[in-house]
Short mmCIF file of C-alpha atoms and ligand atoms in Angstrom, two decimals:
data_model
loop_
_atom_site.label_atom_id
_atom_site.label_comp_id
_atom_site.label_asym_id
_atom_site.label_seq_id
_atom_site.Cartn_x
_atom_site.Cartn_y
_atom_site.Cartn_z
CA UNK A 1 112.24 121.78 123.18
CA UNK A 2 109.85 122.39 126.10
CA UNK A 3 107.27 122.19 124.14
CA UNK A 4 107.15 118.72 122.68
CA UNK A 5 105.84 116.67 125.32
CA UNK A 6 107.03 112.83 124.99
CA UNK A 7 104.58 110.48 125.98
CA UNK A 8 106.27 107.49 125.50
CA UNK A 9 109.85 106.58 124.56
CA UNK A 10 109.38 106.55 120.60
CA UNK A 11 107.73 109.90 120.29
CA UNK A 12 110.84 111.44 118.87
CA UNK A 13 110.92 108.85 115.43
CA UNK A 14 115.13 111.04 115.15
CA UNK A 15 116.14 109.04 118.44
CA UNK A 16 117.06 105.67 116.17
CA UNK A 17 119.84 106.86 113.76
CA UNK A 18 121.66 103.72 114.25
CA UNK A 19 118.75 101.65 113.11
CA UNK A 20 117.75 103.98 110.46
CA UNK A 21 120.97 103.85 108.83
CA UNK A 22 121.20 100.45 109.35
CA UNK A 23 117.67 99.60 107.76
CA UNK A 24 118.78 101.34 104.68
CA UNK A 25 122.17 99.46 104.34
CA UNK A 26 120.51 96.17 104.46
CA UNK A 27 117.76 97.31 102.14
CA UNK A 28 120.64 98.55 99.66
CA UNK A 29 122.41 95.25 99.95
CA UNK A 30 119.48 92.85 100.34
CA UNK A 31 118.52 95.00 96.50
CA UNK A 32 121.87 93.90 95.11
CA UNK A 33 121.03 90.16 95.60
CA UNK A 34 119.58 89.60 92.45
CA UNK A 35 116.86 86.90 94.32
CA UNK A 36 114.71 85.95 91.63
CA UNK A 37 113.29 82.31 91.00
CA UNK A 38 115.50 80.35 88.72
CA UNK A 39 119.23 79.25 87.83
CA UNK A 40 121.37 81.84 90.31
CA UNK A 41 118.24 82.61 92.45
CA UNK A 42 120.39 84.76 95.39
CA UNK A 43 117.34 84.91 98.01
CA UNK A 44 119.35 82.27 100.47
CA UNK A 45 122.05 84.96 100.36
CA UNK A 46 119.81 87.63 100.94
CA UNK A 47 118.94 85.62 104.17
CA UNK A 48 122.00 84.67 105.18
CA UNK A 49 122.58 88.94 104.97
CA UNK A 50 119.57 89.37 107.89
CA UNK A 51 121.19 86.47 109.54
CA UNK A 52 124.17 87.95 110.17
CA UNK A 53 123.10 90.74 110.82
CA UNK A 54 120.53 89.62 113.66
CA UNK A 55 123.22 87.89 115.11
CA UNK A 56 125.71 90.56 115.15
CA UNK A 57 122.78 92.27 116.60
CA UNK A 58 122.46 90.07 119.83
CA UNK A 59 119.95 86.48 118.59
CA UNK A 60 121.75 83.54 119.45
CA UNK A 61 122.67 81.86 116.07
CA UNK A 62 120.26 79.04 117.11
CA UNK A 63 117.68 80.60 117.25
CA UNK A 64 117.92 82.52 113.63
CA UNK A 65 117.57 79.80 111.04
CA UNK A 66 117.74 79.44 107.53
CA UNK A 67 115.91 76.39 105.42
CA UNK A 68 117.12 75.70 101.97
CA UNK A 69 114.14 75.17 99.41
CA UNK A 70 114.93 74.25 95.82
CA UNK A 71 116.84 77.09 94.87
CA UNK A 72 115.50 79.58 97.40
CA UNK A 73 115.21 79.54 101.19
CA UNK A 74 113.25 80.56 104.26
CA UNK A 75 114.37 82.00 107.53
CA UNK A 76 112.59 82.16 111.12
CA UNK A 77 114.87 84.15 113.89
CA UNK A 78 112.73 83.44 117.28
CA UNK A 79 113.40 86.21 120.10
CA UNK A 80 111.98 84.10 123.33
CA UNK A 81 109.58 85.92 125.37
CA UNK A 82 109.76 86.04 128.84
CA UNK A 83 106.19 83.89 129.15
CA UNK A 84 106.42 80.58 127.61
CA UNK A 85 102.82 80.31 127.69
CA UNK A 86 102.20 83.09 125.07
CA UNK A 87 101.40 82.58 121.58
CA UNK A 88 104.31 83.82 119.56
CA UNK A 89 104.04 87.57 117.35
CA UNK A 90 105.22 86.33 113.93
CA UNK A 91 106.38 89.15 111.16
CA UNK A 92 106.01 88.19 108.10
CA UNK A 93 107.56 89.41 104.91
CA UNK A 94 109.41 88.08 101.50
CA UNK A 95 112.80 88.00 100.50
CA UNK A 96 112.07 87.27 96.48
CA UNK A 97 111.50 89.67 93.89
CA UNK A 98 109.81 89.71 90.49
CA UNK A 99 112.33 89.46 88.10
CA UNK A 100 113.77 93.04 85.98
CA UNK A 101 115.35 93.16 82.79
CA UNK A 102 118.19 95.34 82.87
CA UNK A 103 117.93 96.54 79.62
CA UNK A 104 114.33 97.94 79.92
CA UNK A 105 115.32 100.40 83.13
CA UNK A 106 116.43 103.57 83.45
CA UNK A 107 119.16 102.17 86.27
CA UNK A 108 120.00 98.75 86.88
CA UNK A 109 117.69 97.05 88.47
CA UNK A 110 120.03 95.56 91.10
CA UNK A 111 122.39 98.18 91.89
CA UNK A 112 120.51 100.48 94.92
CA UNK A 113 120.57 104.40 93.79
CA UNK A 114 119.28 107.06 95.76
CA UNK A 115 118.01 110.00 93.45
CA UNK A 116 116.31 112.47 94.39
CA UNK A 117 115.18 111.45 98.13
CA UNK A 118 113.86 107.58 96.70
CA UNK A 119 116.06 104.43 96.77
CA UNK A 120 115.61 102.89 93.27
CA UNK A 121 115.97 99.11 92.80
CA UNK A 122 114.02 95.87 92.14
CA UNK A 123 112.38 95.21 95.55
CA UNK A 124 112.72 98.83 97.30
CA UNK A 125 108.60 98.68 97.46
CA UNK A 126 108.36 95.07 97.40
CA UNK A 127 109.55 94.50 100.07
CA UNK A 128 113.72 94.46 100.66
CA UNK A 129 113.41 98.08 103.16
CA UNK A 130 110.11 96.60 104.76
CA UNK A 131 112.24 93.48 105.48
CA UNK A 132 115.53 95.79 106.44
CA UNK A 133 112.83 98.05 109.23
CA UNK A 134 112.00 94.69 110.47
CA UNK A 135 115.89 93.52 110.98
CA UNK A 136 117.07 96.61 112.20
CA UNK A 137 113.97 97.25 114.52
CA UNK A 138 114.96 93.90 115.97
CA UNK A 139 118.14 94.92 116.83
CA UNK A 140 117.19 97.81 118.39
CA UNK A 141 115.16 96.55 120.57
CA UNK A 142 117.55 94.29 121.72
CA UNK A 143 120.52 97.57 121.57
CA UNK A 144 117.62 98.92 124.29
CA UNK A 145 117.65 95.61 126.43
CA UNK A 146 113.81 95.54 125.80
CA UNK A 147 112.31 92.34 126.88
CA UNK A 148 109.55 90.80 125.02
CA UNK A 149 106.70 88.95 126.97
CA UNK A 150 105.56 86.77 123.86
CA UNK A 151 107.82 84.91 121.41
CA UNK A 152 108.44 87.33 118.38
CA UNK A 153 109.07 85.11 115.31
CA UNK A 154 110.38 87.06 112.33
CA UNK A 155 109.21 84.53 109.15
CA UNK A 156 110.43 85.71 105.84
CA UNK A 157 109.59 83.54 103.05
CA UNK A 158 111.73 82.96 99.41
CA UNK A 159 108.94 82.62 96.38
CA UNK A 160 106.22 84.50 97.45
CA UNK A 161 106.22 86.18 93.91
CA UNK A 162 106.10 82.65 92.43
CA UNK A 163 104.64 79.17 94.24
CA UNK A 164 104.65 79.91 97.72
CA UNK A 165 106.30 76.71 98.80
CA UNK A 166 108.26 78.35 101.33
CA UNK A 167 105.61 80.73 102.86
CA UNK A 168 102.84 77.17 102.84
CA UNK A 169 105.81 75.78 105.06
CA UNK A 170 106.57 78.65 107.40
CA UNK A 171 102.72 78.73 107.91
CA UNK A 172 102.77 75.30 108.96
CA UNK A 173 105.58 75.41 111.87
CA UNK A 174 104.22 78.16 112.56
CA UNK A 175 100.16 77.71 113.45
CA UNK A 176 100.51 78.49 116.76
CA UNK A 177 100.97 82.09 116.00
CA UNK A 178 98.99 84.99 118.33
CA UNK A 179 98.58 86.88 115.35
CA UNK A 180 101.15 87.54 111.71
CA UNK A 181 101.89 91.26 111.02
CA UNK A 182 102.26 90.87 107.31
CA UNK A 183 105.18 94.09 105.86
CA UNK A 184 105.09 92.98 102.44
CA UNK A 185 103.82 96.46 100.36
CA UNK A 186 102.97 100.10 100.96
CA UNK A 187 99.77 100.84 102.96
CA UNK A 188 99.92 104.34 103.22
CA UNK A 189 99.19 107.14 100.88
CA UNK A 190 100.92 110.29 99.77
CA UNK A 191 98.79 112.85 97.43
CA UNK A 192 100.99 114.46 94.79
CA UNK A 193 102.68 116.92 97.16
CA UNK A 194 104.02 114.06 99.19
CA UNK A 195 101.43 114.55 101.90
CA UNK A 196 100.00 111.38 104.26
CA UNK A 197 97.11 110.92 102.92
CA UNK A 198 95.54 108.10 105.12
CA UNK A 199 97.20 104.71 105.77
CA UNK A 200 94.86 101.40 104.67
CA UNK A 201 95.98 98.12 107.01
CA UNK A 202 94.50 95.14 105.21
CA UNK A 203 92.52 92.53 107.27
CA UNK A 204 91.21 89.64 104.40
CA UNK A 205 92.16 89.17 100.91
CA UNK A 206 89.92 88.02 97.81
CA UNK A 207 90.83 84.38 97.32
CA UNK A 208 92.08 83.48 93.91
CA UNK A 209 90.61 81.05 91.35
CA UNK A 210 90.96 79.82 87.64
CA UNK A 211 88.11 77.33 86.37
CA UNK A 212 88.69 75.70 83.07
CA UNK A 213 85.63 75.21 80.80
CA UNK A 214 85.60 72.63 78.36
CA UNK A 215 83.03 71.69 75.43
CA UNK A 216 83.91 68.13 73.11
CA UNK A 217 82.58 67.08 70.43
CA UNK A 218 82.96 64.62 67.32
CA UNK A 219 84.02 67.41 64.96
CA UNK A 220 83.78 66.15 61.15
CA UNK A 221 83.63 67.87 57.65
CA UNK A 222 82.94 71.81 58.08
CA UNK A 223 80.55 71.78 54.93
CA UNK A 224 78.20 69.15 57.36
CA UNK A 225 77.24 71.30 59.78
CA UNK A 226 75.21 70.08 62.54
CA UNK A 227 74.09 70.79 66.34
CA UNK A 228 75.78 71.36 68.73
CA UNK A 229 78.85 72.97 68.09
CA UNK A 230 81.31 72.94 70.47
CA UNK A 231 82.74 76.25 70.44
CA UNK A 232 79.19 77.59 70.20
CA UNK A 233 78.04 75.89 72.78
CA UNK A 234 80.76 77.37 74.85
CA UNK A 235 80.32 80.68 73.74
CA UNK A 236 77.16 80.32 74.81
CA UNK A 237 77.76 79.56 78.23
CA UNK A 238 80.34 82.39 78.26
CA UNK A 239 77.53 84.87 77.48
CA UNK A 240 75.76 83.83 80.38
CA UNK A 241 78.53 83.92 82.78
CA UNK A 242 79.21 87.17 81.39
CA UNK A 243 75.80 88.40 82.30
CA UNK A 244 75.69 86.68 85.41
CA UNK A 245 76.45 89.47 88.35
CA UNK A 246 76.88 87.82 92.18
CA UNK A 247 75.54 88.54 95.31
CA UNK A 248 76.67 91.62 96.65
CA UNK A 249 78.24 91.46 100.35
CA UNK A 250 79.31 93.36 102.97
CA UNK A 251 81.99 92.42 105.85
CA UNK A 252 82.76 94.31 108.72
CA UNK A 253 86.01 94.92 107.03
CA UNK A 254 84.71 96.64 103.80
CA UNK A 255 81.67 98.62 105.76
CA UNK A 256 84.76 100.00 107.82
CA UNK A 257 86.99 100.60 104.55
CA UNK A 258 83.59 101.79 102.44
CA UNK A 259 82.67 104.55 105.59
CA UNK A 260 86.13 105.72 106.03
CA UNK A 261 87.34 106.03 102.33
CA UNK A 262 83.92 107.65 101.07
CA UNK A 263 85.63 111.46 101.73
CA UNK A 264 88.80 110.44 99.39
CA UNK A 265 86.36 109.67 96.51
CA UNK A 266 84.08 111.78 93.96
CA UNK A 267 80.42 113.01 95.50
CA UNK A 268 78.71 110.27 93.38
CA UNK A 269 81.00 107.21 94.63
CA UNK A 270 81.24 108.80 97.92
CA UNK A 271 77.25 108.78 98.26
CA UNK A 272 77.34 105.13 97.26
CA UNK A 273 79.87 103.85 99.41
CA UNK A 274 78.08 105.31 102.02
CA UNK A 275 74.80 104.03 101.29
CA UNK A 276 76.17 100.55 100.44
CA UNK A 277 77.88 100.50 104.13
CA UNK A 278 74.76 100.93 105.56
CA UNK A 279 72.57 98.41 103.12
CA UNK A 280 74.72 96.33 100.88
CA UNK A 281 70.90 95.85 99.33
CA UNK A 282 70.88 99.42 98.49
CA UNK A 283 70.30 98.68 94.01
CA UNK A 284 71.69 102.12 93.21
CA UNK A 285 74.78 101.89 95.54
CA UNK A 286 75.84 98.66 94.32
CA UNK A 287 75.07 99.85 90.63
CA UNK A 288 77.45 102.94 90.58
CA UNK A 289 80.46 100.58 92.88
CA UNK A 290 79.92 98.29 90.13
CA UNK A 291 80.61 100.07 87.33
CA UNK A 292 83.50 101.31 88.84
CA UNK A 293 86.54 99.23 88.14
CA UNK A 294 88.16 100.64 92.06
CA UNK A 295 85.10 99.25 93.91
CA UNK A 296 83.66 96.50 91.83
CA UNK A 297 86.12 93.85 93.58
CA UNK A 298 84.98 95.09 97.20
CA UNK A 299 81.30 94.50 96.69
CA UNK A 300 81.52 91.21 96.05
CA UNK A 301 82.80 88.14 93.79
CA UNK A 302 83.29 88.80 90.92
CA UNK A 303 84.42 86.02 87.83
CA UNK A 304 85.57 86.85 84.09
CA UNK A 305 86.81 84.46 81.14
CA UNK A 306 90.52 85.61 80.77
CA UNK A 307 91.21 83.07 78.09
CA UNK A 308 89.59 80.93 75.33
CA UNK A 309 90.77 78.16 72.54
CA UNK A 310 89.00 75.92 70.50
CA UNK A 311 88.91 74.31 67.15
CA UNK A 312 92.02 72.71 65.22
CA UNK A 313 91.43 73.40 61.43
CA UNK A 314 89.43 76.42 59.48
CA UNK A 315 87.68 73.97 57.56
CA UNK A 316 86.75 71.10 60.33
CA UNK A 317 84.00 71.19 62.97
CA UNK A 318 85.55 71.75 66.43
CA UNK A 319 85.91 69.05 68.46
CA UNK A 320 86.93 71.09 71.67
CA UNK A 321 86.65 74.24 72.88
CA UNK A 322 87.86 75.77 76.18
CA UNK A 323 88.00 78.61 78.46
CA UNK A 324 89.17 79.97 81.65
CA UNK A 325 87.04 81.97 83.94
CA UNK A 326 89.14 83.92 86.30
CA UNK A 327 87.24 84.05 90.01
CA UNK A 328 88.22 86.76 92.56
CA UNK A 329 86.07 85.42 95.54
CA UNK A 330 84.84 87.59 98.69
CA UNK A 331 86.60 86.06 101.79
CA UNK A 332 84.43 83.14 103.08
CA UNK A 333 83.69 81.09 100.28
CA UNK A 334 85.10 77.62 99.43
CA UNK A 335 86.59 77.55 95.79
CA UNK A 336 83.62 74.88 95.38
CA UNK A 337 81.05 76.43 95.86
CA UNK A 338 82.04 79.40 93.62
CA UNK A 339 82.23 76.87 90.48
CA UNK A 340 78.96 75.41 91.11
CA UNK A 341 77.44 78.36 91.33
CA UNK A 342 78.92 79.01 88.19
CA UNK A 343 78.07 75.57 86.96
CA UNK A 344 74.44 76.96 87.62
CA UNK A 345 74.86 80.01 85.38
CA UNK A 346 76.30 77.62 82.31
CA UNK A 347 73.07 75.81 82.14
CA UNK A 348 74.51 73.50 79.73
CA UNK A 349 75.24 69.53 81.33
CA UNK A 350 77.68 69.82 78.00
CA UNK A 351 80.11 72.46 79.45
CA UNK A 352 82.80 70.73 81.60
CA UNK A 353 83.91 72.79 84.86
CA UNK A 354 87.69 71.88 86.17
CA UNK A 355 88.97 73.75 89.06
CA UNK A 356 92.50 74.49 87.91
CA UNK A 357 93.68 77.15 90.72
CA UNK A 358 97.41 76.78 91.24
CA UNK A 359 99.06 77.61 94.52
CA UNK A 360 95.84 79.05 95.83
CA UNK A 361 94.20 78.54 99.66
CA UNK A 362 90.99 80.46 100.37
CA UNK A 363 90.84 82.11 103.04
CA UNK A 364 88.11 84.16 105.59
CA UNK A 365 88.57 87.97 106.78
CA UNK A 366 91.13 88.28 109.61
CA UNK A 367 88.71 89.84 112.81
CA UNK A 368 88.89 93.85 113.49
CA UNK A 369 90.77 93.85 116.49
CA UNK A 370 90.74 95.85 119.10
CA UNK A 371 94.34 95.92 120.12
CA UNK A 372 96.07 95.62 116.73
CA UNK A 373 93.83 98.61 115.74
CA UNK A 374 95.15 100.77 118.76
CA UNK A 375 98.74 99.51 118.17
CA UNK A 376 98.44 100.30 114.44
CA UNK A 377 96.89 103.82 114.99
CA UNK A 378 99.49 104.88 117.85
CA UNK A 379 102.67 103.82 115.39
CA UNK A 380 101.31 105.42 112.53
CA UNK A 381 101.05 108.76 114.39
CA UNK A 382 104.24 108.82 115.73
CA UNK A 383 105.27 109.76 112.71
CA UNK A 384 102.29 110.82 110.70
CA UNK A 385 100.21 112.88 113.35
CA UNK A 386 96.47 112.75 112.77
CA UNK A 387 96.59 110.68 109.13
CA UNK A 388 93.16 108.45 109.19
CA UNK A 389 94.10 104.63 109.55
CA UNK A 390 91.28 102.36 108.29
CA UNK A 391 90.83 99.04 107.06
CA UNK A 392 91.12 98.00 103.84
CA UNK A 393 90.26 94.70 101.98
CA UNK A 394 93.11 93.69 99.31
CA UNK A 395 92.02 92.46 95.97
CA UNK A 396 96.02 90.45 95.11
CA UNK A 397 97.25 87.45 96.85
CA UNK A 398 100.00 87.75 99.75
CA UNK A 399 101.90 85.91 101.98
CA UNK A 400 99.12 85.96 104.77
CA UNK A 401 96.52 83.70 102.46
CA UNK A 402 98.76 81.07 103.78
CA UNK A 403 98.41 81.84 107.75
CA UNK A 404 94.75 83.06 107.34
CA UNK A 405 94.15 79.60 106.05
CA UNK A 406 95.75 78.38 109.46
CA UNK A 407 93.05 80.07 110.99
CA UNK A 408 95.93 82.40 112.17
CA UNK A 409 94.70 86.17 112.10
CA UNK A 410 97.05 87.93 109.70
CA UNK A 411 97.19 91.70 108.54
CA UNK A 412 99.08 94.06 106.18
CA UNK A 413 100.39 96.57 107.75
CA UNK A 414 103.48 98.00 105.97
CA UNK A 415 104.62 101.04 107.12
CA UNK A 416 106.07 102.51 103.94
CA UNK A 417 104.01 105.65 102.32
CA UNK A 418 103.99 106.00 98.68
CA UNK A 419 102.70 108.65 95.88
CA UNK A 420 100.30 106.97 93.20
CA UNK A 421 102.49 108.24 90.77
CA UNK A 422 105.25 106.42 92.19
CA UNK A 423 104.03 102.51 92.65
CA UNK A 424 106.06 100.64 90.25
CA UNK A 425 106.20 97.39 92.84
CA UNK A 426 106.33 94.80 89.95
CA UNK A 427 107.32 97.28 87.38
CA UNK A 428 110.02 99.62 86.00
CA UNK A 429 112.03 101.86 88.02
CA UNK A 430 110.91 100.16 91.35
CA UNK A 431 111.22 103.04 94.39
CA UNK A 432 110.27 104.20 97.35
CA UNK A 433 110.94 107.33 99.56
CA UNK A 434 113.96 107.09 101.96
CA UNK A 435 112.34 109.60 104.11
CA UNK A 436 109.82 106.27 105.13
CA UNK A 437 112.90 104.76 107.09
CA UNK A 438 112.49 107.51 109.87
CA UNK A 439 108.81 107.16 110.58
CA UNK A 440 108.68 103.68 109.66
CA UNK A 441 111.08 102.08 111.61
CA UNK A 442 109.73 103.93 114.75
CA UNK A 443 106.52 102.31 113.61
CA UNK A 444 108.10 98.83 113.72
CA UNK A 445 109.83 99.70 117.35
CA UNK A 446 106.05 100.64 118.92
CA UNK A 447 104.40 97.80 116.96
CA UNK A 448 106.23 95.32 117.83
CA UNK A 449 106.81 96.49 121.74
CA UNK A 450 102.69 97.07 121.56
CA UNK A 451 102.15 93.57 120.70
CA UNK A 452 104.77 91.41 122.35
CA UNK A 453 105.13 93.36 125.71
ZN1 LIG B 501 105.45 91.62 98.07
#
């Protein structure tokens, strides 16, 4: 082997066999805890699984704890650094899942099966191994007598498919975080062969709103028409909104994900993606990204009406009408000033606005930097030489709203690569490759050395 020259000790991603197999045991039996919200929710036992196993693995049992919450749970295990004085690194990931119906999968959802080179199972993808690579990095490190200089916190929340409770907590005892490396997800691509493609970290999130729109009025006899009407009225107003385009914007972020992704995409998006980077004024750019359902949500806000009722009998005047515009705001904008904006568009003093967002914070773009960029790029390669790593800016709510709203930089960066064709995270037939655990959990050891040591 004289010809591989090792540069650092996590060069060779086949040096961790005992944490590789161990990251795909727990991910097998973290998969068979059915944890979904409700009667016989089983995410405290899938924590008390990590907790034994981190202590088995060397954390004092102190310091790994677990926090009941209705019927789920959350649970911190703190590794003290060496320097008191340094912010802690705090991993973040999710032990819930979305819930499966047996009956409509090809396996059960909650027995792990390996077939054909992927583990099966609700919460493979999202996010039981990402969890598991975390654990067993952990203990690793600790098998290797490595010494952290910051505090690393591992938080793992217990309804992050559902209200958040848990993760709003853990982001409150934990605001004094350096920085939250978010592994809920896949960031990283494989093309139909199963080559890397690129990996895509994600840095800010679109903040999530619902606005309900209501119209009244007296209603009466259908054969006495008169004006207004309520649910024309509303309508109305719909028609505008519907019209109504806004600003376009451009963050650091997005220039960085527009210029690096441009050579993945079709010459015309390409050549707008490009030219919006360098003017997000740029008419024709920011016509072609937005009538293109990939890019219109990275070029700016963007609002629809998902939902609409009104009236009570087919022979009576209405005497309400209703609707909800869905919002998917650019980082950096207060829910408020969204819905008067939109308030602006109605035109109509009639039309009632009601911010009814549940479980939502908004949040601004974590910044680019420096050293999570370089300790990103470096673990990626170790065991996906030369695959682009760029930024990326997510259009779904995660975990890290909850931290970024802390003012605590957070950032998606799970190592797990995926084919298109396979992303069912959510869906049927949940997988993921188990040739990830190799690559990935050498990516956890070098992450998490980079940015503690
Ligand atoms: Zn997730």
């Amino acid at each position: 082997m004289a010809l591989m020259s090792v540069s650092s000790a996590y060069a060779k991603p086949a040096d961790h066999e005992q944490a590789d197999a161990q990251a795909l045991d727990l991910a097998k039996q973290a998969i068979a805890l059915r944890s979904v919200r409700g009667p016989d929710n089983q995410a405290p036992r899938v924590a008390a699984l990590f907790k034994s196993a981190l202590v088995a693995g060397g954390f004092n049992d102190a310091d790994v704890t677990i926090t009941p919450v209705d019927d789920t749970a959350f649970l911190i295990a703190r590794w003290k650094g060496r320097d008191p004085g340094l912010k802690p690194l705090v991993i973040s990931g999710h032990m819930d899942v979305v819930e499966a119906r047996p009956s409509d999968w090809e396996r059960d959802p909650f027995t792990p099966v390996i077939e054909n080179g992927l583990l099966y199972g609700r919460g493979a993808s999202d996010m039981k191994l990402d969890d598991a690579l975390a654990v067993a990095a952990l203990i690793e490190l600790k098998r290797e007598k490595y010494q952290p200089r910051r505090d690393i916190v591992l938080a793992f929340s217990g309804d992050e498919e559902t209200t958040m409770k848990t993760t709003g907590m853990l982001a409150g005892q934990l605001s004094n975080a350096e920085m939250v490396l978010n592994i809920d997800g896949t960031d990283g691509l494989l093309d139909p062969e199963g080559k890397p493609q690129y990996f895509n970290w994600s840095g800010a999130e679109k903040t999530y709103a619902d606005f309900e729109l209501t119209v009244t009025s007296p209603g009466g006899h259908s054969s006495r028409p008169y004006d207004p009407n309520a649910i024309t009225q509303l309508a109305a107003a719909l028609v505008r909104i519907g019209h109504y385009k806004f600003e376009p914007e451009l963050s650091e972020l997005t220039r960085a994900y527009f210029s690096a992704a441009a050579r993945y995409e079709s010459p015309e998006i390409a050549a707008a993606m490009r030219a919006f980077a360098a003017n997000p004024a740029d008419s024709r750019a920011i016509d072609v990204l937005r009538a293109n359902p990939a890019t219109i949500g990275k070029i700016g806000t963007t609002c629809v009406a998902t939902m609409i009722n009104g009236g009570h009998a087919l022979n009576a005047l209405p005497q309400r009408a209703t609707a909800n515009i869905n919002c998917r705001i650019f980082p950096g904008h207060p829910r408020t000033q969204i819905m008067q904006e939109l308030e602006r568009v109605a035109a109509d003093p009639a039309v009632h606005f009601k911010d009814v967002t549940v479980g939502g914070v908004a949040t601004e773009a974590s910044p680019i930097r420096p050293d999570l960029v370089e300790a990103i790029t470096k673990a990626i390669h170790i065991g996906y030489p030369g695959v682009p790593v760029f930024p990326t800016m997510s259009a779904g709510a995660s975990d890290s709203m909850w931290f970024r709203n802390q003012h605590i930089p957070s950032y998606g960066v799970s190592p797990l690569f995926i084919k298109d064709s396979d992303r069912f995270s959510h869906g049927l037939n949940e997988r993921v490759p188990v040739a990830d655990v190799r690559p990935s959990l050498a990516y956890m050891l070098s992450m998490l050395i980079d940015l503690s040591k």
